[in-house]
mmCIF file with all atom_site columns, C-alpha atoms in Angstrom:
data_model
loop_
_atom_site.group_PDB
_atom_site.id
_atom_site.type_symbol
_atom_site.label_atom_id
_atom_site.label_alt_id
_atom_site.label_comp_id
_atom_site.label_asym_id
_atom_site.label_entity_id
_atom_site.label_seq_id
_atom_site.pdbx_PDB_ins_code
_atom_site.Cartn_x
_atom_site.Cartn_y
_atom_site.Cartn_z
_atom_site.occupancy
_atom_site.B_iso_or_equiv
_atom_site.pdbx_formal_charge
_atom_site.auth_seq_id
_atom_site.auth_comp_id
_atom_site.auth_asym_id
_atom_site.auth_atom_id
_atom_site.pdbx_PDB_model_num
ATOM 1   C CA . UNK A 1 1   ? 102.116 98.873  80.985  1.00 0.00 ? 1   UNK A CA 1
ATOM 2   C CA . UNK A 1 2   ? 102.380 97.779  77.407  1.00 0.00 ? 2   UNK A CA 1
ATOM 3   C CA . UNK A 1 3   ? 103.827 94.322  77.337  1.00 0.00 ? 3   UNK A CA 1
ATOM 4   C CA . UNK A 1 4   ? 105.599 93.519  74.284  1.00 0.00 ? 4   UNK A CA 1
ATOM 5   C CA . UNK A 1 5   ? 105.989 89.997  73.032  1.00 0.00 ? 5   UNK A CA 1
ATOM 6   C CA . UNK A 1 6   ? 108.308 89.152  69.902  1.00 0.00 ? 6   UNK A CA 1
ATOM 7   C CA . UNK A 1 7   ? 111.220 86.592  69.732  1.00 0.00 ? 7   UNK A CA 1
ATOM 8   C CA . UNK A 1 8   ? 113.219 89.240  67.200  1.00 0.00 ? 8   UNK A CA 1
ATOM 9   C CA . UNK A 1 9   ? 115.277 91.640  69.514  1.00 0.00 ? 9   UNK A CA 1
ATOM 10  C CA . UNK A 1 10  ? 115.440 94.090  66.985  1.00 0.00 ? 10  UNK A CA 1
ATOM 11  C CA . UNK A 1 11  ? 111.279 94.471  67.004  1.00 0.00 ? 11  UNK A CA 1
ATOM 12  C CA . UNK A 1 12  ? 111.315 94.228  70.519  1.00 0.00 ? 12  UNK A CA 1
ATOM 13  C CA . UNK A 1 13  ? 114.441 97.152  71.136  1.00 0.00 ? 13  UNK A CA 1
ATOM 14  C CA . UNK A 1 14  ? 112.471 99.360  68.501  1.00 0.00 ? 14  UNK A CA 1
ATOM 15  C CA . UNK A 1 15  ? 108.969 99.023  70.036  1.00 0.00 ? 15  UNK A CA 1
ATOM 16  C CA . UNK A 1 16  ? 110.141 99.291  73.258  1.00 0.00 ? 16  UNK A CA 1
ATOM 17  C CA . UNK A 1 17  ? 111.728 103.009 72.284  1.00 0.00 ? 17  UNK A CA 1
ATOM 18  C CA . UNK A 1 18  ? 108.531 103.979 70.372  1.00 0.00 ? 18  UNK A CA 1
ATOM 19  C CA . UNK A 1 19  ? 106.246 103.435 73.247  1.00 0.00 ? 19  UNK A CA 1
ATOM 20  C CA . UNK A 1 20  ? 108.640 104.903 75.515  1.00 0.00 ? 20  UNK A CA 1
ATOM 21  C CA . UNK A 1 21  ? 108.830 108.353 72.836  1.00 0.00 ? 21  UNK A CA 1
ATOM 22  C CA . UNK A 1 22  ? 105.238 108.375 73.959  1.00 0.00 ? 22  UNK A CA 1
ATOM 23  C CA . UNK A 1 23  ? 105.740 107.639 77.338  1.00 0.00 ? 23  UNK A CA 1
ATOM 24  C CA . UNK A 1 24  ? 104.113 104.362 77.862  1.00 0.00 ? 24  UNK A CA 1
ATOM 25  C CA . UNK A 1 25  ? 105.921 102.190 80.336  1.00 0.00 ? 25  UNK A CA 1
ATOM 26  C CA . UNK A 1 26  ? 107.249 98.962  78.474  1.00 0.00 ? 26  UNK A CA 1
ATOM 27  C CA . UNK A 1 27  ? 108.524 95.728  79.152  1.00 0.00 ? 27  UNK A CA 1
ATOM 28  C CA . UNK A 1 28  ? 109.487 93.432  76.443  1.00 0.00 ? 28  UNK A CA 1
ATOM 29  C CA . UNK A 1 29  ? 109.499 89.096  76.207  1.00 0.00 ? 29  UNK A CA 1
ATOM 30  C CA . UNK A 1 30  ? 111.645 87.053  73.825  1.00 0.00 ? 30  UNK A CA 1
ATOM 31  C CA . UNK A 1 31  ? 108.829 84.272  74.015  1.00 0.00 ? 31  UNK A CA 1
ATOM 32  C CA . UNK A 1 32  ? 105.483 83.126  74.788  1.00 0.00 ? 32  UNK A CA 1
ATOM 33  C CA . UNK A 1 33  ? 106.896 81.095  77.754  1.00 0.00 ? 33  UNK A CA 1
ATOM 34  C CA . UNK A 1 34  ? 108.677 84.158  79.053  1.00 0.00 ? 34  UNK A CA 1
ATOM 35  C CA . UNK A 1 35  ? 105.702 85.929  79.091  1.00 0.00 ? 35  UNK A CA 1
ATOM 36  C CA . UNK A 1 36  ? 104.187 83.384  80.965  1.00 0.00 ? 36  UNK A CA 1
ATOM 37  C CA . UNK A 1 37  ? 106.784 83.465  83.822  1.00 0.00 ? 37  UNK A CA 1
ATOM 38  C CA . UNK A 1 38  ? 106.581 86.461  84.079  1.00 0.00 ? 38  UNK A CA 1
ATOM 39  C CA . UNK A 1 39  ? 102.505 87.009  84.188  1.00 0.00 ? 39  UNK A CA 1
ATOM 40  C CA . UNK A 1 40  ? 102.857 84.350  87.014  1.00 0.00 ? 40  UNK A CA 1
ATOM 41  C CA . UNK A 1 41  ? 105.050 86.341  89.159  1.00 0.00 ? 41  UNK A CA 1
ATOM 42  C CA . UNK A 1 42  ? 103.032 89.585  88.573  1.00 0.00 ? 42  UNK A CA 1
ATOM 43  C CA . UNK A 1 43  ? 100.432 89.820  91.414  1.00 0.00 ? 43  UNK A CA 1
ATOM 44  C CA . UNK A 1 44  ? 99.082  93.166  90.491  1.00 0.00 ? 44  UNK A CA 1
ATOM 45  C CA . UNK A 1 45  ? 97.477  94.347  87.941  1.00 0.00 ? 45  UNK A CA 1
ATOM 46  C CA . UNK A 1 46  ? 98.635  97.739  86.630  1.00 0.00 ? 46  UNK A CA 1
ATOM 47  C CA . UNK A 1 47  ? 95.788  101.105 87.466  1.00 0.00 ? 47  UNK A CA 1
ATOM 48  C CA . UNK A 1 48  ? 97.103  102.685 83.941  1.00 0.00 ? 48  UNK A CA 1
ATOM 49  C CA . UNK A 1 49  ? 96.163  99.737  81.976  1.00 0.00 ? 49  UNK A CA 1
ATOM 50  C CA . UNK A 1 50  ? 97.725  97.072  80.407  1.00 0.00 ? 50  UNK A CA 1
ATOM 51  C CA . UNK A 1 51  ? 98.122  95.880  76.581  1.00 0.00 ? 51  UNK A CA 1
ATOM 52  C CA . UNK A 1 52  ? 100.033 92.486  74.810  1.00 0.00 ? 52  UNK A CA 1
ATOM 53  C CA . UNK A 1 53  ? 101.696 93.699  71.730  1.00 0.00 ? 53  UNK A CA 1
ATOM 54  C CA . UNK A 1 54  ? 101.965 89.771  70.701  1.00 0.00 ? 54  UNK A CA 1
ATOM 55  C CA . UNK A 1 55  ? 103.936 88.692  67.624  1.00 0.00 ? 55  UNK A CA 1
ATOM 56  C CA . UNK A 1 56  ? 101.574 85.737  65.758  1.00 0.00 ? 56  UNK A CA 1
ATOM 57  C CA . UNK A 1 57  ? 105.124 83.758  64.740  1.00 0.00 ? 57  UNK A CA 1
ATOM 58  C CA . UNK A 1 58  ? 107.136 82.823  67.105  1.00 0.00 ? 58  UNK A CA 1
ATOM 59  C CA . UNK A 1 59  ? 108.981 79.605  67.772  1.00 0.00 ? 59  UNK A CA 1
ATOM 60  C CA . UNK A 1 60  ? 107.797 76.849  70.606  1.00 0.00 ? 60  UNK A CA 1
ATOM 61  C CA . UNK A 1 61  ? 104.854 78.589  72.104  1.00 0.00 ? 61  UNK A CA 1
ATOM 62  C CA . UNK A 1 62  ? 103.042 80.949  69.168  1.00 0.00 ? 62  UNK A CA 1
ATOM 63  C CA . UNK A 1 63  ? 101.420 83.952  69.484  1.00 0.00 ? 63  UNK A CA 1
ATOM 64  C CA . UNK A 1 64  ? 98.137  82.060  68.517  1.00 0.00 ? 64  UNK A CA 1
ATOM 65  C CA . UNK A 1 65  ? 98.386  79.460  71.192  1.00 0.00 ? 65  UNK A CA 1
ATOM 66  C CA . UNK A 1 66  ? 99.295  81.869  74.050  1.00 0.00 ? 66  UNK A CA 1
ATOM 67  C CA . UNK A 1 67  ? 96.644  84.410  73.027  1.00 0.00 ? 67  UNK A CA 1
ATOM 68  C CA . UNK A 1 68  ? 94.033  81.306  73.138  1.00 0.00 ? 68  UNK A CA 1
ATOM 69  C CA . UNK A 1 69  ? 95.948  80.251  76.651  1.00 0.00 ? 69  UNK A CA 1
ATOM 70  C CA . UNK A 1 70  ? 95.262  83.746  77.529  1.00 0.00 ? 70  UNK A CA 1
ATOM 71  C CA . UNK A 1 71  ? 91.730  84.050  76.583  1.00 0.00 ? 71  UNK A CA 1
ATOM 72  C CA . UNK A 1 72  ? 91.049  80.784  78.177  1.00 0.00 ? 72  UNK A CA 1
ATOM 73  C CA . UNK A 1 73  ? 92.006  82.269  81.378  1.00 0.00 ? 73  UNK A CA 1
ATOM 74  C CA . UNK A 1 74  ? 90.534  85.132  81.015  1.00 0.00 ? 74  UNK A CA 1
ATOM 75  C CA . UNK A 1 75  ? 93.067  87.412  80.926  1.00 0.00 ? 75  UNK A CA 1
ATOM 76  C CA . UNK A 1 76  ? 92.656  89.257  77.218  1.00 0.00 ? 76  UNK A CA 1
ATOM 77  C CA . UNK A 1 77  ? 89.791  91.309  78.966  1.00 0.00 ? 77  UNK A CA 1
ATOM 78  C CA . UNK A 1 78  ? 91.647  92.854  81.352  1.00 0.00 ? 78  UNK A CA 1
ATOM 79  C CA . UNK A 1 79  ? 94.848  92.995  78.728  1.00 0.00 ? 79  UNK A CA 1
ATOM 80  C CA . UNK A 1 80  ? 93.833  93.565  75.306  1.00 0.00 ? 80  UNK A CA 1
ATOM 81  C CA . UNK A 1 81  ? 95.905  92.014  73.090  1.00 0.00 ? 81  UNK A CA 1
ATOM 82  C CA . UNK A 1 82  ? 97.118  93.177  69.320  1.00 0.00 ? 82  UNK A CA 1
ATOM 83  C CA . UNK A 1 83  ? 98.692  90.765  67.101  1.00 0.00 ? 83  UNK A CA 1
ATOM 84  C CA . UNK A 1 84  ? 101.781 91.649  64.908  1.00 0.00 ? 84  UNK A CA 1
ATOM 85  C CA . UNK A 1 85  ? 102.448 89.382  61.772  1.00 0.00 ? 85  UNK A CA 1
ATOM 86  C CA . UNK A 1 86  ? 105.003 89.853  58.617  1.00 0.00 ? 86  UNK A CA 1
ATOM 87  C CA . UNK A 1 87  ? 102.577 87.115  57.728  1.00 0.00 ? 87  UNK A CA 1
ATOM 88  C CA . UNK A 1 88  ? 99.239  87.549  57.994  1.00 0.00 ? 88  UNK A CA 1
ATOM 89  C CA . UNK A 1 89  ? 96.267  87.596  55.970  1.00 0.00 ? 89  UNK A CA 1
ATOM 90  C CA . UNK A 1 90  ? 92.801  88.730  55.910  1.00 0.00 ? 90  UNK A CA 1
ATOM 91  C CA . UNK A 1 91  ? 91.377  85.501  56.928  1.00 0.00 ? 91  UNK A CA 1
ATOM 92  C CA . UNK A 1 92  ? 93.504  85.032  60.149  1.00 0.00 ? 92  UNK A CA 1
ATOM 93  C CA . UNK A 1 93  ? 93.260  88.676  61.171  1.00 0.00 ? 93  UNK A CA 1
ATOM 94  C CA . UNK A 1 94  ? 88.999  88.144  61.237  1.00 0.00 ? 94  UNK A CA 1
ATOM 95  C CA . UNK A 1 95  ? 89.876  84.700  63.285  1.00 0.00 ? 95  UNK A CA 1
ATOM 96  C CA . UNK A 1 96  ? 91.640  86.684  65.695  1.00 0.00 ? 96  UNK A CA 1
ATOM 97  C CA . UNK A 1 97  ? 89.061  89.497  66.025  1.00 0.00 ? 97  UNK A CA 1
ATOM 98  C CA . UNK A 1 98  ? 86.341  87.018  66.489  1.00 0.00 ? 98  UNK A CA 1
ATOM 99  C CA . UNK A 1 99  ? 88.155  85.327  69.358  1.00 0.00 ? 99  UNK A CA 1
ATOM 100 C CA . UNK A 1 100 ? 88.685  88.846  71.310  1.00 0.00 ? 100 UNK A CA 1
ATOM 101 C CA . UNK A 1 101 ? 91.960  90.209  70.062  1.00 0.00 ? 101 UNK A CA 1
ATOM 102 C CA . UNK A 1 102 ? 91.762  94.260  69.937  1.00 0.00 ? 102 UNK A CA 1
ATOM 103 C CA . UNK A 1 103 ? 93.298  94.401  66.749  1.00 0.00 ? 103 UNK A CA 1
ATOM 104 C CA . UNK A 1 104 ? 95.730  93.307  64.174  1.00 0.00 ? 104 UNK A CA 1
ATOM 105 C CA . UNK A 1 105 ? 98.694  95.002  62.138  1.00 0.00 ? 105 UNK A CA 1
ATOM 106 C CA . UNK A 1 106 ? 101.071 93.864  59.699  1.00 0.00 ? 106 UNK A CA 1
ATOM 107 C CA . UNK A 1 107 ? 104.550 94.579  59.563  1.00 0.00 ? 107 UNK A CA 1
ATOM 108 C CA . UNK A 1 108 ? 105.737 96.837  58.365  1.00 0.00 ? 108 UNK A CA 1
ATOM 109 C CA . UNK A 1 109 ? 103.042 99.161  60.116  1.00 0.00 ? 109 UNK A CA 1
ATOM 110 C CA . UNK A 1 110 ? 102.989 102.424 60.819  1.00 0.00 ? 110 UNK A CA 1
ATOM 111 C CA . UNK A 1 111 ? 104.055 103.477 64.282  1.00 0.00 ? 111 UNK A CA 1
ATOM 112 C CA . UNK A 1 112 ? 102.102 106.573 65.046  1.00 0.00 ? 112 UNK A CA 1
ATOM 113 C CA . UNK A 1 113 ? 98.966  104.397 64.277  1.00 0.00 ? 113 UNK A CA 1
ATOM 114 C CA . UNK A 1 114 ? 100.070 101.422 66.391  1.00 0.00 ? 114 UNK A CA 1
ATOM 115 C CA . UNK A 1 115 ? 100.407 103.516 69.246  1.00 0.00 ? 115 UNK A CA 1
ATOM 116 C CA . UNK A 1 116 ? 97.542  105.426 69.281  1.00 0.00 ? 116 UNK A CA 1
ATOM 117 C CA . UNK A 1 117 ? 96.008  101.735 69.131  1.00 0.00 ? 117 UNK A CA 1
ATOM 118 C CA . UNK A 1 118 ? 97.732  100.866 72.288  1.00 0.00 ? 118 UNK A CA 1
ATOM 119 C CA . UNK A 1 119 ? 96.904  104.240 73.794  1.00 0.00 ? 119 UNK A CA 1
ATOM 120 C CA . UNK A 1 120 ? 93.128  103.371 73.384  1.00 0.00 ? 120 UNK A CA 1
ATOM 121 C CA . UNK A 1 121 ? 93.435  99.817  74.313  1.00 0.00 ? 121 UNK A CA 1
ATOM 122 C CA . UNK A 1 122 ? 95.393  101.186 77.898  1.00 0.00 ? 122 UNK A CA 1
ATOM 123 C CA . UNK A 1 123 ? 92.405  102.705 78.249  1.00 0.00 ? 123 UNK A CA 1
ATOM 124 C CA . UNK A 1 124 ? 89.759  100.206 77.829  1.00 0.00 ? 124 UNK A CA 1
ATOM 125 C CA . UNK A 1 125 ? 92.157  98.217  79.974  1.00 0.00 ? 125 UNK A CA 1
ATOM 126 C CA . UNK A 1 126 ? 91.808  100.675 82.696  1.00 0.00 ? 126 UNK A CA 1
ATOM 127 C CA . UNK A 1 127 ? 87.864  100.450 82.502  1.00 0.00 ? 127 UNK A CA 1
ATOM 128 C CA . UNK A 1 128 ? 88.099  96.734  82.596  1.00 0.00 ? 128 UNK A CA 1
ATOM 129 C CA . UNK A 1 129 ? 90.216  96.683  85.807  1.00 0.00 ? 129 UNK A CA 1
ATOM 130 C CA . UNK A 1 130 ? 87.637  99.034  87.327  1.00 0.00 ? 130 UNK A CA 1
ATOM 131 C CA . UNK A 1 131 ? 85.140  97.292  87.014  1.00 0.00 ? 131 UNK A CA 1
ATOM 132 C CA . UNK A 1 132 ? 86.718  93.915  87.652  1.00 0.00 ? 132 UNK A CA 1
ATOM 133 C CA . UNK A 1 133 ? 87.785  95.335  91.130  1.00 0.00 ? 133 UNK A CA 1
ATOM 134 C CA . UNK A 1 134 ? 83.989  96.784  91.995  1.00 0.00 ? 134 UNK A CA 1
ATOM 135 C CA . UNK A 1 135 ? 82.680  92.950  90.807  1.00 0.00 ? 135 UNK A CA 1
ATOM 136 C CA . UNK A 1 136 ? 85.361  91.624  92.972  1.00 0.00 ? 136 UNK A CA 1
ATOM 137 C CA . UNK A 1 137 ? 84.217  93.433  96.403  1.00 0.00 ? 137 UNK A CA 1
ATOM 138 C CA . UNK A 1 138 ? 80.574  93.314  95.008  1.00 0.00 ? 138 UNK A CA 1
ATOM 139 C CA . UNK A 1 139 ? 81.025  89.531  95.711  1.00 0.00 ? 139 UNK A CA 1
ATOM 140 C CA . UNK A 1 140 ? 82.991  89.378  99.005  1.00 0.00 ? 140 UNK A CA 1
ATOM 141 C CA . UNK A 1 141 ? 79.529  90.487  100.215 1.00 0.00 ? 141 UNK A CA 1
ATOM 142 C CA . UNK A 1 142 ? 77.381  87.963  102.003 1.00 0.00 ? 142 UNK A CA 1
ATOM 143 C CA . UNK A 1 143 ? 73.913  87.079  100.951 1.00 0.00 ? 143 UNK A CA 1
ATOM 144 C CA . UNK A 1 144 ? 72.582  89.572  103.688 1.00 0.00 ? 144 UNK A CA 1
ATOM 145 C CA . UNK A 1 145 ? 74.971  92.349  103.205 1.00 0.00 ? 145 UNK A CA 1
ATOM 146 C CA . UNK A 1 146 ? 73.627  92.178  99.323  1.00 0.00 ? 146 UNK A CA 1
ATOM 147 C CA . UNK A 1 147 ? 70.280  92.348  100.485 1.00 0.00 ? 147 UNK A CA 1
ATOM 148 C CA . UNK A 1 148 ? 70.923  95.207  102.820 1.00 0.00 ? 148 UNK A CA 1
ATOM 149 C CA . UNK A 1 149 ? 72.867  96.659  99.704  1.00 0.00 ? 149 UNK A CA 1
ATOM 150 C CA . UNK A 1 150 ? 69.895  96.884  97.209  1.00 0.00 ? 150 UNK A CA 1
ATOM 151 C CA . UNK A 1 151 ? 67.785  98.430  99.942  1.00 0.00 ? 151 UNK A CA 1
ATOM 152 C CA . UNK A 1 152 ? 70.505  100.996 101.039 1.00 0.00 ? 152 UNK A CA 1
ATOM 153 C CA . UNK A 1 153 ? 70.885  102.080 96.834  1.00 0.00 ? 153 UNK A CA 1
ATOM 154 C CA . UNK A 1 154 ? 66.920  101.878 96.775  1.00 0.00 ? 154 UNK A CA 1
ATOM 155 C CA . UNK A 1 155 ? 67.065  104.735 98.919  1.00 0.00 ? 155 UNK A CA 1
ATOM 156 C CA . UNK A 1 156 ? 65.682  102.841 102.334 1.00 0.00 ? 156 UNK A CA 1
ATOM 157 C CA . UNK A 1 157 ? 66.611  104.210 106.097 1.00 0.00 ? 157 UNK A CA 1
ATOM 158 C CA . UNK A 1 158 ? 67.961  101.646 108.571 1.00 0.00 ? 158 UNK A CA 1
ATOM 159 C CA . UNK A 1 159 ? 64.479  100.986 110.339 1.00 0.00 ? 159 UNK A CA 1
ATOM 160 C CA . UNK A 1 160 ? 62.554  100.614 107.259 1.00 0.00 ? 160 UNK A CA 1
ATOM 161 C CA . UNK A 1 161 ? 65.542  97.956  106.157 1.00 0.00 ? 161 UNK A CA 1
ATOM 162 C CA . UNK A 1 162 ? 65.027  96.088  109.476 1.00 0.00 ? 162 UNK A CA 1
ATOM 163 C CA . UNK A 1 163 ? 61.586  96.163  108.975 1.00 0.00 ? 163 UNK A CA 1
ATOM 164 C CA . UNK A 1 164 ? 61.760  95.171  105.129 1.00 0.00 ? 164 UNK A CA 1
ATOM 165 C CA . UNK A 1 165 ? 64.381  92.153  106.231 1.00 0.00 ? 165 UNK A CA 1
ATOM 166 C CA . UNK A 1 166 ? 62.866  91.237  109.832 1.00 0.00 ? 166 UNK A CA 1
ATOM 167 C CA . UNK A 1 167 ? 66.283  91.731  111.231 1.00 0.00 ? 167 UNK A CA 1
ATOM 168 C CA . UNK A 1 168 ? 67.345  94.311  114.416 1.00 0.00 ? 168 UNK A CA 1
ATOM 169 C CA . UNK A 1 169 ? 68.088  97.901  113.612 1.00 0.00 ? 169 UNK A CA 1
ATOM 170 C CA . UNK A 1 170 ? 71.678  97.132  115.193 1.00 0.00 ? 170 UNK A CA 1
ATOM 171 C CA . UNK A 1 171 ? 71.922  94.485  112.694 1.00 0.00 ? 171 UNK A CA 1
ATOM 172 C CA . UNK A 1 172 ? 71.416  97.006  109.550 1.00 0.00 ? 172 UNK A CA 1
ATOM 173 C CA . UNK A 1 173 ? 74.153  99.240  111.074 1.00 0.00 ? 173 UNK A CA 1
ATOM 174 C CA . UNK A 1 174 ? 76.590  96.141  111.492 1.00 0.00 ? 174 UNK A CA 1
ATOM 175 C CA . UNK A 1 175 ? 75.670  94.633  107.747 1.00 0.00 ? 175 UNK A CA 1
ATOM 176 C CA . UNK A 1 176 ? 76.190  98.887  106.734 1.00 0.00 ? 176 UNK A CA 1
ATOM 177 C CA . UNK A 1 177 ? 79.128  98.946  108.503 1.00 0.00 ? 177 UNK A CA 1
ATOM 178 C CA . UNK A 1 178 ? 80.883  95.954  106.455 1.00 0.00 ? 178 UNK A CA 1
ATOM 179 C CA . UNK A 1 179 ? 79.121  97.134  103.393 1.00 0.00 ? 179 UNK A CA 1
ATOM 180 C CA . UNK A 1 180 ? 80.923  100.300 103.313 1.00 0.00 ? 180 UNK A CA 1
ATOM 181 C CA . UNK A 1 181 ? 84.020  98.813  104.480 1.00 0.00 ? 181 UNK A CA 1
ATOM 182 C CA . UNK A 1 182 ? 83.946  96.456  101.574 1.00 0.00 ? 182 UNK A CA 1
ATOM 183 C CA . UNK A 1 183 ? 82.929  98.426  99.030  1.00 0.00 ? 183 UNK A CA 1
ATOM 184 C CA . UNK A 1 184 ? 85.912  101.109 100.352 1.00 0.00 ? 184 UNK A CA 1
ATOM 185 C CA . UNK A 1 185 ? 83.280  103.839 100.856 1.00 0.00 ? 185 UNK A CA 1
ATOM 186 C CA . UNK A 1 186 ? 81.937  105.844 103.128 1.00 0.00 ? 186 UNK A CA 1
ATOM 187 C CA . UNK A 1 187 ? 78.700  107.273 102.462 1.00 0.00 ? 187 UNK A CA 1
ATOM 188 C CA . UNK A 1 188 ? 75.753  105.848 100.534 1.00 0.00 ? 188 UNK A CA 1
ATOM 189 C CA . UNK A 1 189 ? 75.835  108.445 97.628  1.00 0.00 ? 189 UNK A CA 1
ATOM 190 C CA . UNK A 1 190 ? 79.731  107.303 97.211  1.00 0.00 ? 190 UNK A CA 1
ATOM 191 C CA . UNK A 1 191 ? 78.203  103.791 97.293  1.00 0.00 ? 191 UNK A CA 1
ATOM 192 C CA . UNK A 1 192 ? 75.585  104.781 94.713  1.00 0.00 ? 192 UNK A CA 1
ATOM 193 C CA . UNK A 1 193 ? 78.309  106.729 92.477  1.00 0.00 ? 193 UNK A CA 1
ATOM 194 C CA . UNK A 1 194 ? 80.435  103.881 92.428  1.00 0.00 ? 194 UNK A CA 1
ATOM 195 C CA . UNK A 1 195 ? 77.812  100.989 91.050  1.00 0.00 ? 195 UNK A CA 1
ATOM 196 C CA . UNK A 1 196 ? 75.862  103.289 88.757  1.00 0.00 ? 196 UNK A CA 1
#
């Protein structure tokens, strides 16, 4: 989903069509602060990736403040961000590439390049969200579980894992039992596939 963020209608209508001509899924935001409203009712985040096309002038809320609102929250990972300016300059575009923006481009730009931009930054997006999902079961697993974890990947049977740990063989099935659930898997090479 390529979010698009611009308080002139006309830029928003026109890069709305383009990404649609390549068929990326778009949704467009007269402001910062509807952007905002709308992230907050968004639960989800999208499997194909998501990218802020973000306009650096905009009235009330700029696209400098909510990118740093963003980043503070640390949502620009998941959703890389590119800046659009009729005004930039070289100095501001390196500011905003030091802070974690995927790129910069001036309008007027040229669309074929600005979407194949967005194309790759859907798909570092996508990576992102991967991972971010593995990291987030990886830590709904108890201290235990994590031990039983690193001996499971290390190659260990159950009884030499209740041996290693002092704990019942029953209790390594259990703690392998949640692990898998977890982790959404269901046999220990899918487990060592999936945090490789």
């Amino acid at each position: 989903m390529l979010h698009i963020v611009d308080d002139e209608e006309i830029i928003r209508d026109s890069l709305t069509w383009l990404a649609q001509s390549r068929a990326i899924a778009a949704t467009a935001y007269a402001s910062g602060a509807a952007f905002l409203a709308a992230m907050a009712q968004a639960s989800q985040f999208d499997v194909q990736g998501e990218c802020i096309l973000l306009d650096v002038r905009m009235p009330d809320l700029s696209g400098v403040a909510l990118f740093d609102q963003l980043a503070q929250r640390g949502i620009t990972r998941r959703r890389p961000v590119i800046f659009l300016t009729g005004h930039g300059d070289v100095p501001m575009a390196v500011d905003m590439l030091k802070n974690g923006a995927f790129d910069f481009f001036e309008k007027p730009f040229n669309d074929n390049q600005l979407m194949d931009r967005v194309l790759e930054a859907l798909q570092a997006s996508c990576g992102t969200g991967e991972q971010d999902a593995i990291q987030m079961r990886l830590e709904a697993l108890s201290t235990r579980e994590r031990e039983v974890l690193d001996l499971i990947l290390a190659g260990k049977m159950n009884k030499v894992i209740a041996d290693d740990l002092g704990i019942s063989m029953r209790t390594v099935e259990v703690h392998r039992a949640h692990i898998f659930d977890k982790m959404n898997v269901k046999t220990a090479v899918e487990l060592a596939r999936l945090l490789k």
